[in-house]
Coordinates of C-alpha atoms in Angstrom, one line a residue:
Chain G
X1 CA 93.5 114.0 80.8
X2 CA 96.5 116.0 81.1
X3 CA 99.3 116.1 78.6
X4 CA 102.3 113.8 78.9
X5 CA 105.3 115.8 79.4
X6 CA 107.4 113.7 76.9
X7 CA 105.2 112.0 73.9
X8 CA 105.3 107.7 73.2
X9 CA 107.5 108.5 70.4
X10 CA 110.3 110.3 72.2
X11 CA 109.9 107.5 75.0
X12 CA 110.3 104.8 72.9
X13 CA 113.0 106.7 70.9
X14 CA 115.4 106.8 74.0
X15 CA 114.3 103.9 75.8
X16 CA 115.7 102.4 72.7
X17 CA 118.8 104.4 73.3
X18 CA 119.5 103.7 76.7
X19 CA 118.3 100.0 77.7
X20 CA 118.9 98.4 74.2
X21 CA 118.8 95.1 75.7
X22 CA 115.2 95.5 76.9
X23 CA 113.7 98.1 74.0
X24 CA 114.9 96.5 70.5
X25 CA 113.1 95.6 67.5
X26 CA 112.7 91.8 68.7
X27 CA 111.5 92.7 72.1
X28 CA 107.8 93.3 71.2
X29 CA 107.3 96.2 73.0
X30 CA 105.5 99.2 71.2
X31 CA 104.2 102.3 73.4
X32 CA 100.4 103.2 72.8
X33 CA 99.7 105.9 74.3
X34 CA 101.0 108.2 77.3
X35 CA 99.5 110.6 79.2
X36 CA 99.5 112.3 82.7
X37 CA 99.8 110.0 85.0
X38 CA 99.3 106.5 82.7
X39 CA 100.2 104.7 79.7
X40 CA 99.1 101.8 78.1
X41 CA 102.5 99.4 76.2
X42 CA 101.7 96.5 74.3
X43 CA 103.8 93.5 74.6
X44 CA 103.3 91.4 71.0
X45 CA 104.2 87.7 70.9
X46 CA 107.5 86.1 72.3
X47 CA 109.1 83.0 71.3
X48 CA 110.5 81.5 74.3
X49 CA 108.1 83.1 76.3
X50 CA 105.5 80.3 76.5
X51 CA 104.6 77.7 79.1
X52 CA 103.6 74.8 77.8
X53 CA 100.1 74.7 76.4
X54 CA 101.1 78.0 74.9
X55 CA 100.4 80.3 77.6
X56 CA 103.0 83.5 78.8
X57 CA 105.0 82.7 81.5
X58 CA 105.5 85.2 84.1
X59 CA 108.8 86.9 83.8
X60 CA 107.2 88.4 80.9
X61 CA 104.3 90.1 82.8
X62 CA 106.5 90.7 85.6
X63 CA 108.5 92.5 82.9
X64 CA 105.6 94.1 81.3
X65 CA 104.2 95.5 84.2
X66 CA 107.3 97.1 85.4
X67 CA 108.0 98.6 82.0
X68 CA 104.2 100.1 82.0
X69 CA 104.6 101.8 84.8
X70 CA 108.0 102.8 84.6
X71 CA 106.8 104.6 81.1
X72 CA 104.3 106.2 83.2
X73 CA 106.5 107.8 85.5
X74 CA 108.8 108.8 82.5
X75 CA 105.7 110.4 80.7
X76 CA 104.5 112.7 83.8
X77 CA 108.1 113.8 85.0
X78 CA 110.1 113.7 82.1
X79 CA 113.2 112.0 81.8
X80 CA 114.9 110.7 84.5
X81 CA 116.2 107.4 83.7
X82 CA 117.8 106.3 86.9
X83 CA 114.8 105.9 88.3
X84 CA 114.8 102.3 90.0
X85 CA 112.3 99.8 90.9
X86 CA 112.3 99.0 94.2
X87 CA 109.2 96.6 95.2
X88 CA 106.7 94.8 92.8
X89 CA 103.7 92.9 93.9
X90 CA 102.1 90.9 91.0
X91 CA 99.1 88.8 91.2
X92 CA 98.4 86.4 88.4
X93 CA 94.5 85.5 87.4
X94 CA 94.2 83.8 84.6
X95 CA 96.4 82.2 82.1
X96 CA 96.6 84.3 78.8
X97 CA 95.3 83.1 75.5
X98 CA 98.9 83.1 73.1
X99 CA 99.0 86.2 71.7
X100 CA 99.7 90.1 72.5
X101 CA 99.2 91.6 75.8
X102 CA 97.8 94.8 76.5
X103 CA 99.1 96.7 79.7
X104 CA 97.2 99.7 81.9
X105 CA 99.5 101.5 83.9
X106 CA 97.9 104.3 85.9
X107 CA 100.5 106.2 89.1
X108 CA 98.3 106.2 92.6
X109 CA 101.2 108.9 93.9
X110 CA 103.8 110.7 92.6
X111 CA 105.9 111.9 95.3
X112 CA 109.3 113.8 94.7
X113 CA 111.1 110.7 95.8
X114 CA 108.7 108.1 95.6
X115 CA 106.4 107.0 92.5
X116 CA 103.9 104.1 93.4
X117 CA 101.3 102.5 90.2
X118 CA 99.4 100.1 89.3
X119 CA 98.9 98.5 86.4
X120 CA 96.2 95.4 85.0
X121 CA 97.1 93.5 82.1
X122 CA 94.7 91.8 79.6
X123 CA 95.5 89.6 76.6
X124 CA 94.4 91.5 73.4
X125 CA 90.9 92.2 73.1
X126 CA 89.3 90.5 75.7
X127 CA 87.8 91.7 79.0
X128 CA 89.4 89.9 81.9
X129 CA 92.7 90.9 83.7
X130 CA 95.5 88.2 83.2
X131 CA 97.5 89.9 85.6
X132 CA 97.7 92.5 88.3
X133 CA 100.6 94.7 90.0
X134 CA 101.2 97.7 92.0
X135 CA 104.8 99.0 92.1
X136 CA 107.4 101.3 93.6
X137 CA 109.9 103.3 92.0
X138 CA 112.5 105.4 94.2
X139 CA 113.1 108.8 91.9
X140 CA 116.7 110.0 92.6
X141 CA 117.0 113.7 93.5
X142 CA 116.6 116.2 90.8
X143 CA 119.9 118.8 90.6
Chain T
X1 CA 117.6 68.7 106.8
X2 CA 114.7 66.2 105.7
X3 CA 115.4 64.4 102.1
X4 CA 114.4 66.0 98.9
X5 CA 111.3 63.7 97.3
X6 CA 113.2 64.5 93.9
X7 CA 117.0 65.5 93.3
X8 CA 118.6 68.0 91.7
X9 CA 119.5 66.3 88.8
X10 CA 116.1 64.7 88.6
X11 CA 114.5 68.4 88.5
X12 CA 117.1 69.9 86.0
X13 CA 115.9 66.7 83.8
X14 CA 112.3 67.2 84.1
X15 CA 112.4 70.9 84.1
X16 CA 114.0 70.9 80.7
X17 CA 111.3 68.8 78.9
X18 CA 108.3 70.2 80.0
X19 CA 109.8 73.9 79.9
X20 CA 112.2 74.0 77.4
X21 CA 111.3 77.7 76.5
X22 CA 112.4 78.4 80.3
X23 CA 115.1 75.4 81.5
X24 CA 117.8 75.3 78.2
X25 CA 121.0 75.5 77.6
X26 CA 121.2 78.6 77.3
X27 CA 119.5 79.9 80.4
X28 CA 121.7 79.5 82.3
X29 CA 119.9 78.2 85.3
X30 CA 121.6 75.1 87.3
X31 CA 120.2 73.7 90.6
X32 CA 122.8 74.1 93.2
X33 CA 120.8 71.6 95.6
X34 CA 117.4 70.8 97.2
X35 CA 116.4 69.6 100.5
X36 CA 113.0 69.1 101.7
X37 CA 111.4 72.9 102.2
X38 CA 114.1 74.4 100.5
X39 CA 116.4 74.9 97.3
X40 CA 119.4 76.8 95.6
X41 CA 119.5 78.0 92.3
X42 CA 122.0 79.8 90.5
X43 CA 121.6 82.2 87.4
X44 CA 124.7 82.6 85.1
X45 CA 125.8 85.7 83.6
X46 CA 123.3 85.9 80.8
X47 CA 123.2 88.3 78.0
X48 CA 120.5 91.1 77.1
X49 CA 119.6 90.7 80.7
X50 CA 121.4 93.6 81.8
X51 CA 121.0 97.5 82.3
X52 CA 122.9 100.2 81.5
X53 CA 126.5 100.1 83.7
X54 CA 126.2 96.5 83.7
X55 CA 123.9 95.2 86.3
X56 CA 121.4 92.8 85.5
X57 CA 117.6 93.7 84.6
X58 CA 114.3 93.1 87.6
X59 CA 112.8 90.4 85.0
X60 CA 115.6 87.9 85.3
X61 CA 116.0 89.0 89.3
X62 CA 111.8 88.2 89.3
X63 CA 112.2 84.7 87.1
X64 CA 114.9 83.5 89.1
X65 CA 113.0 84.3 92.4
X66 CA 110.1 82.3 90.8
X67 CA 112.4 79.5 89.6
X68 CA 114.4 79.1 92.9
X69 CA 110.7 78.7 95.1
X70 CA 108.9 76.6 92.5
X71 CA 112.2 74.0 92.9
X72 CA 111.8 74.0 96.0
X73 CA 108.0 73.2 96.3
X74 CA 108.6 70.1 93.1
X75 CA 111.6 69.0 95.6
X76 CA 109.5 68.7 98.8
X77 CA 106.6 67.6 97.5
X78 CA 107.4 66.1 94.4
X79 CA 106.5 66.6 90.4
X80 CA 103.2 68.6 90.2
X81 CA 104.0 70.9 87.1
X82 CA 100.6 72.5 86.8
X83 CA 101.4 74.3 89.9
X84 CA 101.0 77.8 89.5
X85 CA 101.8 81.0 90.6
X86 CA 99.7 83.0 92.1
X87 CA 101.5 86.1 94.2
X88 CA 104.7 87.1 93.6
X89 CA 106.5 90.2 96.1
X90 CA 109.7 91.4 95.3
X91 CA 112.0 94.3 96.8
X92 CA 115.1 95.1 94.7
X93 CA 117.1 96.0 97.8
X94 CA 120.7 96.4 96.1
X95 CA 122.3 96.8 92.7
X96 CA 124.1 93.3 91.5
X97 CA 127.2 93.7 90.5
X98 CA 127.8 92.1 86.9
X99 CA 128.2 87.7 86.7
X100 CA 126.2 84.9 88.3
X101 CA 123.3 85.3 91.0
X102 CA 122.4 82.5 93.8
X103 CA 118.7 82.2 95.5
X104 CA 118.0 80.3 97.9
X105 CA 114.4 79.5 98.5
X106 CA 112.7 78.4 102.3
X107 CA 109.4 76.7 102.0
X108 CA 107.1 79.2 104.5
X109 CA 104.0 76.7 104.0
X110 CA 103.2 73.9 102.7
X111 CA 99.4 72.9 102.5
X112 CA 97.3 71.1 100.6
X113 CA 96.1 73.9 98.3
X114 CA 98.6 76.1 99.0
X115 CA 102.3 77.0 99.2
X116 CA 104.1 79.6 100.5
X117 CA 107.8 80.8 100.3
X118 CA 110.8 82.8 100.3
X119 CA 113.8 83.7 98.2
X120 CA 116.9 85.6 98.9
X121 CA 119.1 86.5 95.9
X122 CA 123.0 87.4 96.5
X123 CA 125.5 88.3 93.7
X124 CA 127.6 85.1 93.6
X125 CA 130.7 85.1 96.5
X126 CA 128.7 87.7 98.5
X127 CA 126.5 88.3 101.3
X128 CA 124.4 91.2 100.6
X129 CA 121.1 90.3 99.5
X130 CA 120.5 91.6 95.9
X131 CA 116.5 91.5 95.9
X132 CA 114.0 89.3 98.5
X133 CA 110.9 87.6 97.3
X134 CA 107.7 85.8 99.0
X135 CA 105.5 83.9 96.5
X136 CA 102.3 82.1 96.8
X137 CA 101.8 78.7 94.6
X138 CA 98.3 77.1 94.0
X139 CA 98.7 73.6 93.6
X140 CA 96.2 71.6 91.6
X141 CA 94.4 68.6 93.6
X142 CA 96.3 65.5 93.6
X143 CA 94.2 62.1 92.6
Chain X
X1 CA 125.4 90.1 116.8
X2 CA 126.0 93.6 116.8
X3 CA 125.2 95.3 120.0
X4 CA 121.8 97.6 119.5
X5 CA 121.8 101.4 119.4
X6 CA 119.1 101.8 121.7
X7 CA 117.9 99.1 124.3
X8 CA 114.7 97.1 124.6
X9 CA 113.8 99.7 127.7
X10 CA 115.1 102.7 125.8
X11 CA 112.4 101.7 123.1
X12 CA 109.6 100.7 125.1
X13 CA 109.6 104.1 127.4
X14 CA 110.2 106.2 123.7
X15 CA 107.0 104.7 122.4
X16 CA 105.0 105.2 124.9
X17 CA 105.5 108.7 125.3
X18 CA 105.6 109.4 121.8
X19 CA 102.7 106.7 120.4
X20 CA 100.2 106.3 123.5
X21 CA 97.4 105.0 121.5
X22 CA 99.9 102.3 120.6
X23 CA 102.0 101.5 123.4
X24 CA 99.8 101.4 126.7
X25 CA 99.4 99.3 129.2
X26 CA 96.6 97.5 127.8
X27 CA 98.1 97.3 124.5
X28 CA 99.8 93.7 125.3
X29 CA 103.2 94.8 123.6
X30 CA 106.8 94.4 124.6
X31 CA 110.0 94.1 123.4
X32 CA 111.6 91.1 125.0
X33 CA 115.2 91.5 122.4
X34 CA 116.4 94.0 120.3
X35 CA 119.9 93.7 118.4
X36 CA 121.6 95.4 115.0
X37 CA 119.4 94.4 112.3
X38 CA 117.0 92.8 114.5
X39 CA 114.0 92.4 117.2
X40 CA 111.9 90.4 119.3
X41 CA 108.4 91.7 119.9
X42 CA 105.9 89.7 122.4
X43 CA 101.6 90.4 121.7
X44 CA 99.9 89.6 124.3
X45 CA 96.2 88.2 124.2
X46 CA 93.8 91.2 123.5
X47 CA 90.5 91.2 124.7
X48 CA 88.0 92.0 120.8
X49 CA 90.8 90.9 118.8
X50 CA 90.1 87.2 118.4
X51 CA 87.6 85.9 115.9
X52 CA 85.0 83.6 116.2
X53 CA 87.0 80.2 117.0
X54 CA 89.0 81.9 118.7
X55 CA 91.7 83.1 116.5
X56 CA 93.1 86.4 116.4
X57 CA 92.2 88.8 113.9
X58 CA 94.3 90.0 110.8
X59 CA 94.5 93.7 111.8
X60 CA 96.4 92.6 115.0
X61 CA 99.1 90.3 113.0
X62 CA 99.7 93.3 110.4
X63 CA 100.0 96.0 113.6
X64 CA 102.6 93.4 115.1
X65 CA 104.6 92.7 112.1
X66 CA 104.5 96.6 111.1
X67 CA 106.0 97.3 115.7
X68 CA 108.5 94.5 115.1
X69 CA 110.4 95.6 111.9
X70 CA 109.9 99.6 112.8
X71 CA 111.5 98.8 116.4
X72 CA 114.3 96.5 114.4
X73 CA 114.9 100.0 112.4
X74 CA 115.2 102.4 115.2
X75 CA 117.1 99.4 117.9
X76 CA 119.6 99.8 114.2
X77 CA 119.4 103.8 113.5
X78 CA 119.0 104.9 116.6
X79 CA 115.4 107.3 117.7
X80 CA 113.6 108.7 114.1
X81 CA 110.2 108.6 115.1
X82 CA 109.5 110.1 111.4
X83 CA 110.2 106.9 109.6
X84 CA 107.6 105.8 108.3
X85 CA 105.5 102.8 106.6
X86 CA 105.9 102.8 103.1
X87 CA 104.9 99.0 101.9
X88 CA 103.3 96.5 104.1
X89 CA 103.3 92.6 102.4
X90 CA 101.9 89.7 104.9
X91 CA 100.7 86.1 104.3
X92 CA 98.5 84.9 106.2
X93 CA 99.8 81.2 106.7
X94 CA 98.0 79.3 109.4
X95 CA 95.2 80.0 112.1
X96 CA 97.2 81.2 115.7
X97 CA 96.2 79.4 118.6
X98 CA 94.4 81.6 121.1
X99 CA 97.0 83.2 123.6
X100 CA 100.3 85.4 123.1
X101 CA 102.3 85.7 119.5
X102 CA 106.0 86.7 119.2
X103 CA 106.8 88.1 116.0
X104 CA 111.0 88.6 115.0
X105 CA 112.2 90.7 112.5
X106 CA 115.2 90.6 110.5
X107 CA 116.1 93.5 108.3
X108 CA 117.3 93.4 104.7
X109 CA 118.2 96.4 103.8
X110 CA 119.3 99.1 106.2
X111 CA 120.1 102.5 103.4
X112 CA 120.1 105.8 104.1
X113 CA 116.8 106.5 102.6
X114 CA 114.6 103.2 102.5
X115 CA 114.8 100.5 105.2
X116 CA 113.2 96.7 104.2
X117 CA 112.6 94.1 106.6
X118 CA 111.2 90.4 106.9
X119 CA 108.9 89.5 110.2
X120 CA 107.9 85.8 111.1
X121 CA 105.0 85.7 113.8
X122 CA 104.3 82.3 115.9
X123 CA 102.6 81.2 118.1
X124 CA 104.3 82.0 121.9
X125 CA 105.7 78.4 121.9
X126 CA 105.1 76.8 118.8
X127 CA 107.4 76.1 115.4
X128 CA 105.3 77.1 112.7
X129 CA 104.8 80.4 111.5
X130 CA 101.2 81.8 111.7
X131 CA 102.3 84.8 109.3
X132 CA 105.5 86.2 107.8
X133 CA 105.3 89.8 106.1
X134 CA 107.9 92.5 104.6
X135 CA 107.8 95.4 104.7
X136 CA 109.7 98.8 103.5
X137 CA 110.2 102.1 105.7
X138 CA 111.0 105.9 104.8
X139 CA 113.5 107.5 106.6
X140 CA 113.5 111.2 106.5
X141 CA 116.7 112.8 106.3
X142 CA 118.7 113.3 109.3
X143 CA 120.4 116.7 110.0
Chain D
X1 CA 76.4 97.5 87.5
X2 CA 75.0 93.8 88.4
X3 CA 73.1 93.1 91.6
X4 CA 74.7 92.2 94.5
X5 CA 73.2 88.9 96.2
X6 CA 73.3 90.1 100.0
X7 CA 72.2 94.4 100.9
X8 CA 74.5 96.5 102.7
X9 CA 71.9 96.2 105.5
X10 CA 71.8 92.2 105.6
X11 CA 76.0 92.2 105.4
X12 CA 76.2 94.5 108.4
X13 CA 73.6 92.3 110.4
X14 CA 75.5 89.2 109.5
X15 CA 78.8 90.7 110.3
X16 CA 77.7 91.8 113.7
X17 CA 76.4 88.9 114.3
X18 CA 78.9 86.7 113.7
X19 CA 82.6 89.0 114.4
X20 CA 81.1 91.6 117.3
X21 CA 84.6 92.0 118.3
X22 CA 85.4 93.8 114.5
X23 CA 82.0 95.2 113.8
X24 CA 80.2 96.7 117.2
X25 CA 78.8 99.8 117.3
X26 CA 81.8 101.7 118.7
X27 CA 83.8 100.0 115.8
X28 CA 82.9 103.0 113.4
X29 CA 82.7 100.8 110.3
X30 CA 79.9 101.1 108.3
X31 CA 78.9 99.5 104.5
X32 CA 77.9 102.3 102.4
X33 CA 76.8 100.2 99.1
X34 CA 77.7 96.8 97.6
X35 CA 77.4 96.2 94.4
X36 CA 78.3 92.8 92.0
X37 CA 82.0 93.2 92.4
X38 CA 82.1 95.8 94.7
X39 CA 81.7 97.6 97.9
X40 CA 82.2 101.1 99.7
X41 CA 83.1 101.0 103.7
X42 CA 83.4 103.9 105.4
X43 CA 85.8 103.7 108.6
X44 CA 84.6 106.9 111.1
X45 CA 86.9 108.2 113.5
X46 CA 88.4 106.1 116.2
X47 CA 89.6 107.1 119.2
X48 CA 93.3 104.9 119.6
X49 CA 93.9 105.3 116.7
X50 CA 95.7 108.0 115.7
X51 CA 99.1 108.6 115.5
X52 CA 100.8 111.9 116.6
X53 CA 99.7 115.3 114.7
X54 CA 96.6 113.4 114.5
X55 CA 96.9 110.7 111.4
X56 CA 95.6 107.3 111.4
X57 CA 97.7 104.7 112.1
X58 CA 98.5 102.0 109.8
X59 CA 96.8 98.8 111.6
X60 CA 93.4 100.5 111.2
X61 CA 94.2 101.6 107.3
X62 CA 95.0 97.5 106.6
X63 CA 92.3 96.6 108.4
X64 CA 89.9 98.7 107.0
X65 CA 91.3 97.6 103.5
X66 CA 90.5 94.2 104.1
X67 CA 87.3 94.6 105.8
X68 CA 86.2 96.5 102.3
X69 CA 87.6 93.5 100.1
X70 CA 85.8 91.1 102.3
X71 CA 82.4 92.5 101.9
X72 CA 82.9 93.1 97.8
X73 CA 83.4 89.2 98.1
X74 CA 80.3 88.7 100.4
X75 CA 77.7 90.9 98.4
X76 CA 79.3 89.1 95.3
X77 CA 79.2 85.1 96.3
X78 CA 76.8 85.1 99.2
X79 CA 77.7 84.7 102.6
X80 CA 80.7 82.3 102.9
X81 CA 82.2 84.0 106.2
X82 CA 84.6 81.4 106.3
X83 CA 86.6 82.6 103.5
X84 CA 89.9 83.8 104.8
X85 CA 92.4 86.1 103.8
X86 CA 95.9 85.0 102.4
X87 CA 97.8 87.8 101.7
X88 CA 97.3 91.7 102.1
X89 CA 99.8 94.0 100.3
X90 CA 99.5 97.8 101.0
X91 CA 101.4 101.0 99.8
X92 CA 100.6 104.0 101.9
X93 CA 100.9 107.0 99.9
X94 CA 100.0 110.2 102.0
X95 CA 99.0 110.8 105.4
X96 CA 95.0 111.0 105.9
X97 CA 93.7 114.2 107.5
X98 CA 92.0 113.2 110.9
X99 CA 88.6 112.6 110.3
X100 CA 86.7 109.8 108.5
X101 CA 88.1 107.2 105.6
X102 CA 86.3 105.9 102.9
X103 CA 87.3 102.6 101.4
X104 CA 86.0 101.1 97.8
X105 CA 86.9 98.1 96.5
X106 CA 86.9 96.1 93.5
X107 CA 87.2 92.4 92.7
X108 CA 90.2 91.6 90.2
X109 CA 89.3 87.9 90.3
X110 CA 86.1 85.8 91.5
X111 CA 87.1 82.0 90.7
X112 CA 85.9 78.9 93.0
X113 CA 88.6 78.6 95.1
X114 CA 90.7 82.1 95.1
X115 CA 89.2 85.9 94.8
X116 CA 91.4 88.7 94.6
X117 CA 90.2 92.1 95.1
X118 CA 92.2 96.2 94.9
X119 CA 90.7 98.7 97.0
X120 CA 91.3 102.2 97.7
X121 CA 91.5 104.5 100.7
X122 CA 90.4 108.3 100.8
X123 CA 89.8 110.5 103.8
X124 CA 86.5 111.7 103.1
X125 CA 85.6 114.6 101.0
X126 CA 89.4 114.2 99.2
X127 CA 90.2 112.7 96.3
X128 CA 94.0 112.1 96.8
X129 CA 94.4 108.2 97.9
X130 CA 95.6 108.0 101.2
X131 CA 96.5 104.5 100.7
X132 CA 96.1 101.0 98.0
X133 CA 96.0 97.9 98.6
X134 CA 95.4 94.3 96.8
X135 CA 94.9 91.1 99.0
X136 CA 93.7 87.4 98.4
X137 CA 91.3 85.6 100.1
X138 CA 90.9 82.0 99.8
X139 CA 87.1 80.7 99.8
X140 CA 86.4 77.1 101.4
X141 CA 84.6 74.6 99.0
X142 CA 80.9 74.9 98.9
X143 CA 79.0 72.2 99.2

């Protein structure tokens, strides 16, 4: 397992900076770990973020995914923030039991202008995906 | 253009009580219309939802997308709210410019088990499409 | 409609010199329309590409969605045989009569870098769609 | 690593038998081991399908992808060859070396009516993934 080029302290540290509206203390989102090509962010509990019955609706693993692997990218190039998303394909398996989600996010290519990952989630402590996506992320040019 | 089964006031009505964490005041979501295989849906301007230089983040773009096809499904084949999603595809094709979003949803399939569709989402008063979706829908057996 | 950069025969004698194994004589293909944004592709019936019932075979629908946006893209751009396949998304919506299929592609986006398209296939002669995909292309760089 | 129900031997007899226009003996396919959630297919070189410099072209990558999901599901539920694919979504991430691919997939999901599987694509002796892909297939009622 490689190193991380940047560490989930500095990532969380300027994601905080720069998209304020999606990394702040209410949003739940805590970086566990980082490495080479991966990184595993938790997403703790939402209000407003249940269906009824109690379960997580999807924005918020659509959101979590994208944020997993987006960290990933972050963590094996470094910092280059205007990276965009630009597909996501998400399939849902299960409903999640209320409660944090755990997110896997590992890169299947990292290309000089394309970054491509997938990621599975699972509700805390148990076994069974909840949710599954692969994504794209087009990496503008380095100067 | 074949009659809705449900209107649009109907839906916004039903939509709010059984998914008031999603459908409330302040989400900003209003359904434009509905026809039978098809609806519109428009986002307002919504704060914390967007990214740095003001456009607005891929979790609202992916909820609205999910939104604007699950209207569309209630609309044609009338209330089944444990209809779930199963497959959701996005590309983010352009940045949106700041203020409201429209979708517009087609019905690709309808079936017994299954429903199929697609969404197009423009930055309010233009053409070019912000982000395109397809989505798959598992609905529950009817008794 | 915007007149094409490159005409139906333009294409069809391009890809066969370039991609034999793809565009023979026994391959079934041609491009009955091409237009800015847009194309028209016709499958013929191929001989060990129908399942059992008669149907044809997924690989055939994804190779006909993937010709029908790619010749949409180059009708658009002009000849940039590099571009290629990046993403590939297809539902599989309803079992195709035996007999020919005509897919038509629309694009989405049209950039400098990525290209994304939508693809209906039907039946030759029938309303519904048997499948509808997206899909995203690389273009190289142009000098 | 839990039994699968059917051999690699009895799939590729029963898959002959019943789609000889997929799996012949010029078709190059061949199961290399199933296991409860599982399988490896390995795709042998095929003339027609190359594209120029000598890659493989993209029709027999998503085939081979779902043919290797397809048999996971087989050697996990028994042989239900009326389950069909719904959706195939595929990122290809580098261009395979001519030679022989091998594809291993893994089920994400096994439920009654809806299994959803990942799988990935190597050219043989590399590790690098030449491509990814996730797909659903939808599994008729069993009586």
């Amino acid at each position: 397992m490689q190193a991380a080029v940047l560490t989930a302290e500095e990532l969380e540290r300027l994601l905080a900076q720069e998209f304020p509206e999606a990394f702040h203390d209410g949003s739940g989102l805590s970086i566990l770990d980082v490495w080479n090509g991966g990184a595993r962010v938790r997403q703790g509990p939402r209000r407003n973020a249940t269906r009824p019955g109690g379960t997580v609706s999807g924005p918020v693993l659509m959101g979590l995914a994208d944020v997993c692997i987006y960290v990933a990218i972050l963590a094996s190039i470094g910092w280059v923030p205007l990276a965009v998303t630009t597909n996501l394909n998400i399939n849902f398996l299960k409903k999640p039991a209320p409660g944090a989600l755990i997110a896997e996010a590992r890169l299947l290519k990292l290309g000089r202008r394309l970054a491509v990952g997938e990621v599975g989630i699972r509700a805390e402590g148990e076994d069974d995906l909840v949710a599954h996506a692969t994504s794209t992320y087009s990496i503008p040019p380095r100067t």
